[in-house]
Amino acid sequence: MYNVGRFAPTPSGQLHFGSFITALGSYLQAKSQNGEWLVRIEDIDPPREVAGAANHILFTLEQFGLNWDREVLYQSKRRERYHAIIESLIDCQLAYYCDCTRYRIQHLPHHCYDNHCRNLKLVAANDQPMAIRLKQTQPIYHFVDQIRGKQSVNIHQAMEDFIIYRKDGLFAYNLAVVIDDYEQGVTEIVRGADLLPVTTKQLSLYQLFNFEKPRYYHLPLALNSDLSKLSKQNHAQPITINNIQQLTIKALLFLGQTIPDNWQDSSQEQLLQWAIKHWQISDIPKNDLVFCD
């Protein structure tokens, strides 16, 4: 089987150490199997995006020697495709309009949507923005993560009719990521453990569309000293290109990998080739870790 991996950052800021871990881990997993590694810019949420961030992310990846194998895909150029999928789901009565407020949903038991609008037959109205929800017919209750083993969700989460198009006119992540991963031929999804909770939703879409499911690998999150996730929202500092090899070694150690003796004498290309040859998924920690800069 030919393997295809990917790194799919949101251009909401420059790369920080947490996102670099994901980039490096996904790259090494793909290359260790002589597969392709793709880069996709997930730029369909303009309020979160920072001008110039996408170009800076790509520039940084190149400086670290993480070179992608196909043209970069921008989700912002895929809107017509997402619209077509959603329209087909509505036509097949597999999706519906929903005007429920966030306040109402937050006060429901288990904080899960109760499928209130499923049978109301609401129609789109210009004066009343509405979300579109998938009618959940293919619930997934558990899956096997290649790093963390069997993962499960409760019945309420599995049965929830989740949003595929938001009230603010933006496409929901779960729909866009599944369509893009499938149509790019992605076979292995290596990403941060913060996305574990939405994986069953995405797998239910794979099942609904009769797509071949990818394998999932959820990497440990880098945490601040207060155990919050290292992220742009928490003001994580961008990585720089002043210490490329040192940062690569730090990321490899974070991922539980062995490092070469006298690595200081290696070029970045030699270091990456060594890491590809010695990559071991089984050595990756199964728990999130505090990152000490």
mmCIF file of C-alpha atoms in Angstrom, residues 1-292:
data_model
loop_
_atom_site.group_PDB
_atom_site.id
_atom_site.type_symbol
_atom_site.label_atom_id
_atom_site.label_comp_id
_atom_site.label_asym_id
_atom_site.label_seq_id
_atom_site.Cartn_x
_atom_site.Cartn_y
_atom_site.Cartn_z
ATOM 1 C CA MET A 1 0.000 0.000 0.000
ATOM 2 C CA TYR A 2 1.289 3.461 -0.952
ATOM 3 C CA ASN A 3 1.199 5.853 1.999
ATOM 4 C CA VAL A 4 0.314 9.532 1.913
ATOM 5 C CA GLY A 5 0.612 11.796 4.943
ATOM 6 C CA ARG A 6 -0.031 15.489 5.387
ATOM 7 C CA PHE A 7 0.447 18.553 7.553
ATOM 8 C CA ALA A 8 -2.527 20.912 7.566
ATOM 9 C CA PRO A 9 -1.934 24.087 9.583
ATOM 10 C CA THR A 10 -4.386 26.926 10.092
ATOM 11 C CA PRO A 11 -2.716 30.252 9.183
ATOM 12 C CA SER A 12 -3.643 31.873 12.489
ATOM 13 C CA GLY A 13 -0.018 32.666 13.278
ATOM 14 C CA GLN A 14 3.527 31.468 12.779
ATOM 15 C CA LEU A 15 4.692 27.948 13.621
ATOM 16 C CA HIS A 16 5.347 27.346 17.316
ATOM 17 C CA PHE A 17 6.962 24.283 18.883
ATOM 18 C CA GLY A 18 3.668 22.400 19.197
ATOM 19 C CA SER A 19 2.824 22.771 15.518
ATOM 20 C CA PHE A 20 6.421 21.979 14.568
ATOM 21 C CA ILE A 21 6.096 18.650 16.417
ATOM 22 C CA THR A 22 3.086 17.821 14.252
ATOM 23 C CA ALA A 23 4.866 18.871 11.071
ATOM 24 C CA LEU A 24 7.962 16.832 11.880
ATOM 25 C CA GLY A 25 6.045 13.789 13.135
ATOM 26 C CA SER A 26 3.793 13.653 10.077
ATOM 27 C CA TYR A 27 6.786 14.120 7.774
ATOM 28 C CA LEU A 28 8.855 11.360 9.397
ATOM 29 C CA GLN A 29 5.943 8.917 9.453
ATOM 30 C CA ALA A 30 5.299 9.401 5.729
ATOM 31 C CA LYS A 31 8.936 9.350 4.687
ATOM 32 C CA SER A 32 9.810 6.330 6.850
ATOM 33 C CA GLN A 33 7.475 4.345 4.569
ATOM 34 C CA ASN A 34 8.707 5.933 1.329
ATOM 35 C CA GLY A 35 5.395 7.740 1.076
ATOM 36 C CA GLU A 36 4.353 11.238 0.039
ATOM 37 C CA TRP A 37 4.055 14.155 2.442
ATOM 38 C CA LEU A 38 1.594 16.921 1.583
ATOM 39 C CA VAL A 39 0.969 20.369 2.984
ATOM 40 C CA ARG A 40 -2.515 21.882 3.068
ATOM 41 C CA ILE A 41 -3.326 25.375 4.335
ATOM 42 C CA GLU A 42 -6.665 25.295 6.154
ATOM 43 C CA ASP A 43 -7.710 28.886 5.502
ATOM 44 C CA ILE A 44 -11.504 28.763 5.608
ATOM 45 C CA ASP A 45 -11.917 30.660 8.892
ATOM 46 C CA PRO A 46 -10.950 34.274 8.023
ATOM 47 C CA PRO A 47 -11.585 35.719 11.530
ATOM 48 C CA ARG A 48 -8.801 33.478 12.893
ATOM 49 C CA GLU A 49 -6.300 34.084 10.112
ATOM 50 C CA VAL A 50 -3.265 36.350 10.306
ATOM 51 C CA ALA A 51 -2.078 38.123 7.175
ATOM 52 C CA GLY A 52 1.131 36.585 5.852
ATOM 53 C CA ALA A 53 1.001 33.597 8.215
ATOM 54 C CA ALA A 54 0.517 30.996 5.473
ATOM 55 C CA ASN A 55 3.595 32.173 3.566
ATOM 56 C CA HIS A 56 5.635 32.301 6.761
ATOM 57 C CA ILE A 57 4.611 28.736 7.664
ATOM 58 C CA LEU A 58 5.687 27.469 4.252
ATOM 59 C CA PHE A 59 8.947 29.397 4.420
ATOM 60 C CA THR A 60 9.726 27.937 7.861
ATOM 61 C CA LEU A 61 9.016 24.370 6.729
ATOM 62 C CA GLU A 62 11.397 24.821 3.810
ATOM 63 C CA GLN A 63 14.121 26.173 6.079
ATOM 64 C CA PHE A 64 13.837 23.038 8.216
ATOM 65 C CA GLY A 65 14.102 20.807 5.139
ATOM 66 C CA LEU A 66 10.482 19.632 5.372
ATOM 67 C CA ASN A 67 9.730 19.703 1.669
ATOM 68 C CA TRP A 68 6.289 18.705 0.414
ATOM 69 C CA ASP A 69 5.713 16.447 -2.580
ATOM 70 C CA ARG A 70 2.786 18.144 -4.337
ATOM 71 C CA GLU A 71 1.430 21.622 -4.855
ATOM 72 C CA VAL A 72 0.151 23.160 -1.621
ATOM 73 C CA LEU A 73 -3.649 22.925 -1.352
ATOM 74 C CA TYR A 74 -5.533 25.952 0.008
ATOM 75 C CA GLN A 75 -8.962 25.217 1.433
ATOM 76 C CA SER A 76 -10.116 28.718 0.521
ATOM 77 C CA LYS A 77 -10.038 27.577 -3.116
ATOM 78 C CA ARG A 78 -12.263 24.599 -2.373
ATOM 79 C CA ARG A 79 -15.470 26.365 -1.322
ATOM 80 C CA GLU A 80 -17.441 25.342 -4.410
ATOM 81 C CA ARG A 81 -16.592 21.709 -3.716
ATOM 82 C CA TYR A 82 -17.761 21.945 -0.104
ATOM 83 C CA HIS A 83 -20.982 23.681 -1.185
ATOM 84 C CA ALA A 84 -21.696 20.921 -3.693
ATOM 85 C CA ILE A 85 -21.241 18.233 -1.040
ATOM 86 C CA ILE A 86 -23.536 20.025 1.412
ATOM 87 C CA GLU A 87 -26.220 20.592 -1.222
ATOM 88 C CA SER A 88 -26.148 16.919 -2.133
ATOM 89 C CA LEU A 89 -26.546 15.964 1.531
ATOM 90 C CA ILE A 90 -29.559 18.269 1.878
ATOM 91 C CA ASP A 91 -31.070 16.916 -1.343
ATOM 92 C CA CYS A 92 -30.698 13.378 0.016
ATOM 93 C CA GLN A 93 -32.216 14.453 3.356
ATOM 94 C CA LEU A 94 -28.956 13.659 5.111
ATOM 95 C CA ALA A 95 -28.509 17.225 6.350
ATOM 96 C CA TYR A 96 -30.857 19.958 7.550
ATOM 97 C CA TYR A 97 -31.027 23.596 8.611
ATOM 98 C CA CYS A 98 -30.830 24.441 12.302
ATOM 99 C CA ASP A 99 -31.594 27.767 14.024
ATOM 100 C CA CYS A 100 -30.813 26.677 17.589
ATOM 101 C CA THR A 101 -28.704 29.108 19.578
ATOM 102 C CA ARG A 102 -25.407 28.260 21.240
ATOM 103 C CA TYR A 103 -27.002 29.244 24.573
ATOM 104 C CA ARG A 104 -29.719 26.611 24.145
ATOM 105 C CA ILE A 105 -27.247 23.868 23.269
ATOM 106 C CA GLN A 106 -24.928 24.717 26.159
ATOM 107 C CA HIS A 107 -27.811 24.138 28.567
ATOM 108 C CA LEU A 108 -28.778 20.744 27.163
ATOM 109 C CA PRO A 109 -27.900 17.538 29.047
ATOM 110 C CA HIS A 110 -24.373 16.314 28.278
ATOM 111 C CA HIS A 111 -23.832 19.588 26.292
ATOM 112 C CA CYS A 112 -24.724 17.615 23.154
ATOM 113 C CA TYR A 113 -27.231 18.737 20.574
ATOM 114 C CA ASP A 114 -30.599 16.964 20.891
ATOM 115 C CA ASN A 115 -31.359 16.950 17.136
ATOM 116 C CA HIS A 116 -34.195 19.406 17.808
ATOM 117 C CA CYS A 117 -34.444 20.732 14.237
ATOM 118 C CA ARG A 118 -34.054 17.391 12.470
ATOM 119 C CA ASN A 119 -37.745 17.058 11.535
ATOM 120 C CA LEU A 120 -38.773 20.748 11.436
ATOM 121 C CA LYS A 121 -38.020 21.121 7.710
ATOM 122 C CA LEU A 122 -36.573 24.609 8.084
ATOM 123 C CA VAL A 123 -35.519 26.397 4.918
ATOM 124 C CA ALA A 124 -32.748 28.910 4.336
ATOM 125 C CA ALA A 125 -33.750 32.521 5.024
ATOM 126 C CA ASN A 126 -31.685 35.616 4.297
ATOM 127 C CA ASP A 127 -32.922 37.404 7.417
ATOM 128 C CA GLN A 128 -32.136 34.510 9.767
ATOM 129 C CA PRO A 129 -28.710 32.867 9.517
ATOM 130 C CA MET A 130 -28.891 29.152 10.089
ATOM 131 C CA ALA A 131 -26.414 26.366 10.520
ATOM 132 C CA ILE A 132 -26.582 23.109 8.597
ATOM 133 C CA ARG A 133 -26.261 19.858 10.508
ATOM 134 C CA LEU A 134 -25.488 16.364 9.330
ATOM 135 C CA LYS A 135 -28.247 13.875 10.087
ATOM 136 C CA GLN A 136 -26.196 11.297 11.943
ATOM 137 C CA THR A 137 -26.931 7.889 10.430
ATOM 138 C CA GLN A 138 -23.469 6.345 10.739
ATOM 139 C CA PRO A 139 -22.440 6.846 14.387
ATOM 140 C CA ILE A 140 -18.954 5.724 15.379
ATOM 141 C CA TYR A 141 -18.454 4.802 19.030
ATOM 142 C CA HIS A 142 -14.782 3.878 19.019
ATOM 143 C CA PHE A 143 -11.700 3.636 16.837
ATOM 144 C CA VAL A 144 -8.094 2.494 17.164
ATOM 145 C CA ASP A 145 -5.440 5.183 17.302
ATOM 146 C CA GLN A 146 -2.061 3.891 16.141
ATOM 147 C CA ILE A 147 -0.314 5.545 19.106
ATOM 148 C CA ARG A 148 -2.869 5.574 21.934
ATOM 149 C CA GLY A 149 -4.835 2.415 21.188
ATOM 150 C CA LYS A 150 -8.614 2.059 21.411
ATOM 151 C CA GLN A 151 -10.485 5.342 21.853
ATOM 152 C CA SER A 152 -14.167 5.640 22.687
ATOM 153 C CA VAL A 153 -16.830 8.348 22.916
ATOM 154 C CA ASN A 154 -20.121 8.221 24.772
ATOM 155 C CA ILE A 155 -23.369 7.495 23.005
ATOM 156 C CA HIS A 156 -24.547 11.119 23.173
ATOM 157 C CA GLN A 157 -21.485 12.402 21.338
ATOM 158 C CA ALA A 158 -21.656 9.615 18.774
ATOM 159 C CA MET A 159 -25.337 10.192 17.975
ATOM 160 C CA GLU A 160 -25.152 13.995 17.794
ATOM 161 C CA ASP A 161 -26.158 15.680 14.535
ATOM 162 C CA PHE A 162 -23.076 17.870 14.209
ATOM 163 C CA ILE A 163 -22.628 21.112 12.268
ATOM 164 C CA ILE A 164 -21.170 20.989 8.765
ATOM 165 C CA TYR A 165 -21.922 24.623 7.866
ATOM 166 C CA ARG A 166 -21.873 27.390 10.440
ATOM 167 C CA LYS A 167 -24.351 30.192 11.031
ATOM 168 C CA ASP A 168 -21.656 32.723 10.190
ATOM 169 C CA GLY A 169 -21.376 31.309 6.680
ATOM 170 C CA LEU A 170 -18.189 29.300 7.211
ATOM 171 C CA PHE A 171 -17.633 25.623 6.480
ATOM 172 C CA ALA A 172 -17.126 23.412 9.516
ATOM 173 C CA TYR A 173 -13.746 21.788 10.015
ATOM 174 C CA ASN A 174 -15.045 18.209 10.236
ATOM 175 C CA LEU A 175 -16.574 18.249 6.761
ATOM 176 C CA ALA A 176 -13.773 20.103 4.979
ATOM 177 C CA VAL A 177 -10.976 17.992 6.447
ATOM 178 C CA VAL A 178 -12.628 14.703 5.478
ATOM 179 C CA ILE A 179 -13.347 15.801 1.907
ATOM 180 C CA ASP A 180 -9.823 17.123 1.424
ATOM 181 C CA ASP A 181 -8.034 14.177 3.031
ATOM 182 C CA TYR A 182 -10.005 11.708 0.929
ATOM 183 C CA GLU A 183 -9.647 13.590 -2.353
ATOM 184 C CA GLN A 184 -5.911 14.057 -1.757
ATOM 185 C CA GLY A 185 -5.547 10.325 -1.148
ATOM 186 C CA VAL A 186 -4.323 10.744 2.427
ATOM 187 C CA THR A 187 -3.901 7.340 4.088
ATOM 188 C CA GLU A 188 -2.337 8.356 7.413
ATOM 189 C CA ILE A 189 -3.339 11.317 9.540
ATOM 190 C CA VAL A 190 -0.689 12.330 12.050
ATOM 191 C CA ARG A 191 -1.830 15.237 14.214
ATOM 192 C CA GLY A 192 -2.087 16.538 17.765
ATOM 193 C CA ALA A 193 -4.072 14.778 20.463
ATOM 194 C CA ASP A 194 -6.354 17.812 20.834
ATOM 195 C CA LEU A 195 -8.218 16.465 17.786
ATOM 196 C CA LEU A 196 -8.954 13.071 19.328
ATOM 197 C CA PRO A 197 -12.510 14.100 20.372
ATOM 198 C CA VAL A 198 -13.630 14.903 16.807
ATOM 199 C CA THR A 199 -12.155 11.820 15.162
ATOM 200 C CA THR A 200 -15.312 9.716 15.505
ATOM 201 C CA LYS A 201 -17.320 12.482 13.823
ATOM 202 C CA GLN A 202 -14.903 12.453 10.914
ATOM 203 C CA LEU A 203 -14.967 8.659 10.714
ATOM 204 C CA SER A 204 -18.754 8.769 10.547
ATOM 205 C CA LEU A 205 -18.433 10.956 7.449
ATOM 206 C CA TYR A 206 -15.971 8.506 5.898
ATOM 207 C CA GLN A 207 -18.506 5.778 6.509
ATOM 208 C CA LEU A 208 -21.433 7.825 5.182
ATOM 209 C CA PHE A 209 -19.576 8.653 1.949
ATOM 210 C CA ASN A 210 -18.242 5.099 1.657
ATOM 211 C CA PHE A 211 -14.686 6.437 1.656
ATOM 212 C CA GLU A 212 -11.764 4.246 2.649
ATOM 213 C CA LYS A 213 -10.793 5.274 6.161
ATOM 214 C CA PRO A 214 -7.280 6.525 6.965
ATOM 215 C CA ARG A 215 -5.175 5.462 9.925
ATOM 216 C CA TYR A 216 -4.931 7.967 12.763
ATOM 217 C CA TYR A 217 -1.861 8.804 14.835
ATOM 218 C CA HIS A 218 -2.412 11.370 17.585
ATOM 219 C CA LEU A 219 0.818 12.868 18.862
ATOM 220 C CA PRO A 220 1.304 14.104 22.433
ATOM 221 C CA LEU A 221 0.579 17.770 23.017
ATOM 222 C CA ALA A 222 3.255 20.136 24.219
ATOM 223 C CA LEU A 223 1.994 21.766 27.405
ATOM 224 C CA ASN A 224 2.905 24.936 29.240
ATOM 225 C CA SER A 225 3.969 24.703 32.888
ATOM 226 C CA ASP A 226 0.339 25.350 33.917
ATOM 227 C CA LEU A 227 -0.665 22.301 31.789
ATOM 228 C CA SER A 228 -2.414 24.443 29.192
ATOM 229 C CA LYS A 229 -1.817 23.541 25.574
ATOM 230 C CA LEU A 230 1.095 25.280 23.873
ATOM 231 C CA SER A 231 -0.836 27.204 21.231
ATOM 232 C CA LYS A 232 -1.194 30.494 19.433
ATOM 233 C CA GLN A 233 -4.186 31.316 21.636
ATOM 234 C CA ASN A 234 -1.947 30.892 24.686
ATOM 235 C CA HIS A 235 0.712 33.153 23.140
ATOM 236 C CA ALA A 236 3.187 30.422 22.253
ATOM 237 C CA GLN A 237 6.363 31.920 20.847
ATOM 238 C CA PRO A 238 7.058 31.245 17.148
ATOM 239 C CA ILE A 239 10.005 29.034 16.349
ATOM 240 C CA THR A 240 12.928 30.708 14.612
ATOM 241 C CA ILE A 241 15.354 29.547 11.946
ATOM 242 C CA ASN A 242 18.367 30.489 14.061
ATOM 243 C CA ASN A 243 18.640 27.072 15.734
ATOM 244 C CA ILE A 244 17.217 24.623 13.191
ATOM 245 C CA GLN A 245 19.162 21.540 14.204
ATOM 246 C CA GLN A 246 18.805 22.127 17.936
ATOM 247 C CA LEU A 247 15.047 22.537 17.587
ATOM 248 C CA THR A 248 14.809 19.407 15.436
ATOM 249 C CA ILE A 249 16.672 17.430 18.118
ATOM 250 C CA LYS A 250 14.391 18.849 20.811
ATOM 251 C CA ALA A 251 11.320 17.770 18.828
ATOM 252 C CA LEU A 252 12.730 14.280 18.230
ATOM 253 C CA LEU A 253 13.372 13.851 21.946
ATOM 254 C CA PHE A 254 9.875 15.122 22.725
ATOM 255 C CA LEU A 255 8.534 12.412 20.401
ATOM 256 C CA GLY A 256 10.551 9.738 22.213
ATOM 257 C CA GLN A 257 12.958 9.129 19.350
ATOM 258 C CA THR A 258 16.646 8.344 19.626
ATOM 259 C CA ILE A 259 19.085 10.925 18.304
ATOM 260 C CA PRO A 260 22.432 10.380 16.581
ATOM 261 C CA ASP A 261 25.708 10.720 18.425
ATOM 262 C CA ASN A 262 27.574 13.892 17.526
ATOM 263 C CA TRP A 263 24.469 15.283 15.824
ATOM 264 C CA GLN A 264 26.071 18.728 15.975
ATOM 265 C CA ASP A 265 28.362 17.613 13.150
ATOM 266 C CA SER A 266 25.452 16.729 10.859
ATOM 267 C CA SER A 267 23.704 18.947 8.358
ATOM 268 C CA GLN A 268 19.927 19.345 8.686
ATOM 269 C CA GLU A 269 19.464 17.078 5.666
ATOM 270 C CA GLN A 270 21.626 14.377 7.260
ATOM 271 C CA LEU A 271 19.754 14.739 10.537
ATOM 272 C CA LEU A 272 16.385 14.293 8.832
ATOM 273 C CA GLN A 273 17.607 11.258 6.891
ATOM 274 C CA TRP A 274 18.849 9.694 10.128
ATOM 275 C CA ALA A 275 15.503 10.433 11.808
ATOM 276 C CA ILE A 276 13.571 8.875 8.912
ATOM 277 C CA LYS A 277 15.663 5.697 9.068
ATOM 278 C CA HIS A 278 15.273 5.354 12.852
ATOM 279 C CA TRP A 279 11.644 6.523 13.201
ATOM 280 C CA GLN A 280 9.704 4.399 15.698
ATOM 281 C CA ILE A 281 5.984 5.023 16.216
ATOM 282 C CA SER A 282 6.003 2.667 19.213
ATOM 283 C CA ASP A 283 8.391 4.996 21.081
ATOM 284 C CA ILE A 284 6.114 8.046 20.928
ATOM 285 C CA PRO A 285 4.725 8.948 24.377
ATOM 286 C CA LYS A 286 1.034 8.223 24.869
ATOM 287 C CA ASN A 287 0.535 11.178 27.198
ATOM 288 C CA ASP A 288 0.904 14.921 26.752
ATOM 289 C CA LEU A 289 4.137 16.457 28.028
ATOM 290 C CA VAL A 290 5.238 19.748 29.527
ATOM 291 C CA PHE A 291 7.546 21.561 27.126
ATOM 292 C CA CYS A 292 10.562 23.206 28.721
#
